[in-house]
PDB file of C-alpha atoms in Angstrom:
ATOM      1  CA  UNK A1453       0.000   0.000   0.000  1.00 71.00           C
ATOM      2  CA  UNK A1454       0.991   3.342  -0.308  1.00 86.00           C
ATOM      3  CA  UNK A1455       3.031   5.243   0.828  1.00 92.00           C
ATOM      4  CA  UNK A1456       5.516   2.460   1.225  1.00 93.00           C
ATOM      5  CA  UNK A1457       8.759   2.629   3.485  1.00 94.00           C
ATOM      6  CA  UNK A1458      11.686   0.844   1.415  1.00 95.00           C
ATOM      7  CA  UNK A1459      14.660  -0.710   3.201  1.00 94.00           C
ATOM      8  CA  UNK A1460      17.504  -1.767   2.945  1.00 94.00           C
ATOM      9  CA  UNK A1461      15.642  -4.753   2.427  1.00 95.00           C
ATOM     10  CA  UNK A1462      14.119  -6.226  -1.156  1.00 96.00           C
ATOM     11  CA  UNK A1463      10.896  -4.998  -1.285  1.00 95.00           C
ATOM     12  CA  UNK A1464       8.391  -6.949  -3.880  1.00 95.00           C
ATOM     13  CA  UNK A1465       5.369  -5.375  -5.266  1.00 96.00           C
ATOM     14  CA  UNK A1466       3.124  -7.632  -6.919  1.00 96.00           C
ATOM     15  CA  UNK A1467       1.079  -5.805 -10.557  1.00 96.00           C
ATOM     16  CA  UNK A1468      -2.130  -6.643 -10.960  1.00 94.00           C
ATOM     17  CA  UNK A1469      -3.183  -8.379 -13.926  1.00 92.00           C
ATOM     18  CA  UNK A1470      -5.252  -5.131 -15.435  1.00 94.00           C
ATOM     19  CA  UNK A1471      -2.611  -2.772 -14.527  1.00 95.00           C
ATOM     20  CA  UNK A1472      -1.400  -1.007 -17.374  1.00 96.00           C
ATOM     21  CA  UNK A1473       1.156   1.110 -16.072  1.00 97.00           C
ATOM     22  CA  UNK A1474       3.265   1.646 -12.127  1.00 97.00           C
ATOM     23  CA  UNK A1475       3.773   5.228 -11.126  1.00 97.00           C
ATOM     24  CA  UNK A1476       6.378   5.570  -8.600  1.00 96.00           C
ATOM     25  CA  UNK A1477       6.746   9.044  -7.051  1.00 95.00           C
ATOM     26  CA  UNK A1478       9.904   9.350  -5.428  1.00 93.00           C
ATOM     27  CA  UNK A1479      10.254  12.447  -2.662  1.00 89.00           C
ATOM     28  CA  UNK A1480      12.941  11.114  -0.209  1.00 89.00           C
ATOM     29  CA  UNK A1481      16.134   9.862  -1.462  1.00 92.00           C
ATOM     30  CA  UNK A1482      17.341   7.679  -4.064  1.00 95.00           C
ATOM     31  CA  UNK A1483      15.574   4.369  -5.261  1.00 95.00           C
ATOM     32  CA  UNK A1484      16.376   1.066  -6.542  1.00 96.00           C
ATOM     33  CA  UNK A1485      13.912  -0.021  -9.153  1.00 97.00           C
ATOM     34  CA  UNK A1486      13.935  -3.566 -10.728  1.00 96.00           C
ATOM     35  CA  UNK A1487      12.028  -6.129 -12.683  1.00 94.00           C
ATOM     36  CA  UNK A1488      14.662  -8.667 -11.602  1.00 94.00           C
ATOM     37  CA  UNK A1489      14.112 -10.335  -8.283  1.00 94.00           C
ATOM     38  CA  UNK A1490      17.962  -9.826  -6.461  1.00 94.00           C
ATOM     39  CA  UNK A1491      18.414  -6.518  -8.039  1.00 92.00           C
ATOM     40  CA  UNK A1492      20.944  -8.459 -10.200  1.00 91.00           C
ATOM     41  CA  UNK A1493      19.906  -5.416 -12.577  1.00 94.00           C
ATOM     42  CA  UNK A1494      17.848  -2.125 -11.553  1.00 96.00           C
ATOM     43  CA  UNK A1495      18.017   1.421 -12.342  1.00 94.00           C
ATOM     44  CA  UNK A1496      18.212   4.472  -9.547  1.00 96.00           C
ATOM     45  CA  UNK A1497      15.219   6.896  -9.328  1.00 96.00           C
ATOM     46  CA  UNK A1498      17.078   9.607  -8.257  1.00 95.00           C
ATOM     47  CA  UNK A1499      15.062  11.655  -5.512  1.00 93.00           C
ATOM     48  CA  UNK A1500      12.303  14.194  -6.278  1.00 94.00           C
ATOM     49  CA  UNK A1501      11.172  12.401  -9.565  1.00 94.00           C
ATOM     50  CA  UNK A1502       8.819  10.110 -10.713  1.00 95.00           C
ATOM     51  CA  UNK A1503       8.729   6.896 -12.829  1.00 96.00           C
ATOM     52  CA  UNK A1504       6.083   5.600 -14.656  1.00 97.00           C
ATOM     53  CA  UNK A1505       6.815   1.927 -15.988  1.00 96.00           C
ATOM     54  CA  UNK A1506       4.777   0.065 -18.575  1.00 96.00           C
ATOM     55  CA  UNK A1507       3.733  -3.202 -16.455  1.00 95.00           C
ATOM     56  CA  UNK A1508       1.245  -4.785 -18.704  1.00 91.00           C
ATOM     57  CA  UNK A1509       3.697  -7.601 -19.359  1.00 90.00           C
ATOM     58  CA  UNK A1510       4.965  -7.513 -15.487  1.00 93.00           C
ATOM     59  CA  UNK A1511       4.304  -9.715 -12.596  1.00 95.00           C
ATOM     60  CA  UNK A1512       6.462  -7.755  -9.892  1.00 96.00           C
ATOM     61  CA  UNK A1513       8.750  -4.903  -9.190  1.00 97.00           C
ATOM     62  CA  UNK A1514      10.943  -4.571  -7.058  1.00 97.00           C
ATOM     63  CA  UNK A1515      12.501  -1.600  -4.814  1.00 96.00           C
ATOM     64  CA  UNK A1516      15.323  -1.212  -1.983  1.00 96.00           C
ATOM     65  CA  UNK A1517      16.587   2.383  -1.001  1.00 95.00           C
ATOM     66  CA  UNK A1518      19.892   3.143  -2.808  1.00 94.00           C
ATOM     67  CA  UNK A1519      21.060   5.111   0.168  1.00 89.00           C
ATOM     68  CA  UNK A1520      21.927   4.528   3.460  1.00 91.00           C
ATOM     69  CA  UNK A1521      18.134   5.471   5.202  1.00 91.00           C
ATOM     70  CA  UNK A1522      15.078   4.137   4.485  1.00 92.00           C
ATOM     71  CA  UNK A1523      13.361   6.584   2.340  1.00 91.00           C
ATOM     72  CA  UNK A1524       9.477   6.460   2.242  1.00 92.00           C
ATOM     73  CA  UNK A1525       7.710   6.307  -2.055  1.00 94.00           C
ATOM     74  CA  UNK A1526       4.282   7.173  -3.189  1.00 95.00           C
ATOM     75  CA  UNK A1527       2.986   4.564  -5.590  1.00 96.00           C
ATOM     76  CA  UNK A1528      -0.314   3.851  -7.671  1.00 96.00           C
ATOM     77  CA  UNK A1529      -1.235   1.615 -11.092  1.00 96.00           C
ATOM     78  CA  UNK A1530      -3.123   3.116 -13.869  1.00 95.00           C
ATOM     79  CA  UNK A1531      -5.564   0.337 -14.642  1.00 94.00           C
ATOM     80  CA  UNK A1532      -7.283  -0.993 -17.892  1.00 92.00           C
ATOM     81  CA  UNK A1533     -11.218  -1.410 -17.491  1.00 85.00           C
ATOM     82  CA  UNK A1534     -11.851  -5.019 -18.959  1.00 71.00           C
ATOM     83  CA  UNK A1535     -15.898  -4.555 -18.550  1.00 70.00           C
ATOM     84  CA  UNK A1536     -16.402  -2.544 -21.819  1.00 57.00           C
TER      85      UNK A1536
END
């Protein structure tokens, strides 16, 4: 749920199926974003920006702070309305 305090820790957050896109909004200090459980490969979201990942094809994403303090993100999915 957000807001969402990120660690130092692997933090996984599971996409719904109809979500079409992840908005991260990032107002503390630097992120680690990944679609790679491990973080064997992730970008940083450097502070005071936001992200907006296509997810459609996504199961999970994963964060962990890139500092050395957890750091606190605003998240939300823009979702696709399957009853048309």
């Amino acid at each position: 749920a957000s807001p969402l305090t990120v660690s130092s820790s692997e933090i996984d957050i599971v996409v719904p199926e109809n979500a079409a896109e992840l908005v991260i909004v990032n107002t503390d200090q630097d992120l680690r974003v990944s679609e790679v459980t491990g973080m064997a490969r992730y970008f940083v979201l450097p502070v005071d920006q936001s992200l907006v990942l296509q997810v459609s094809n996504t199961d999970n994403v994963y964060l962990k702070r890139d500092g050395s303090s957890d750091c606190t993100v605003q998240f939300y999915f823009r979702l696709i309305n399957a009853s048309a």
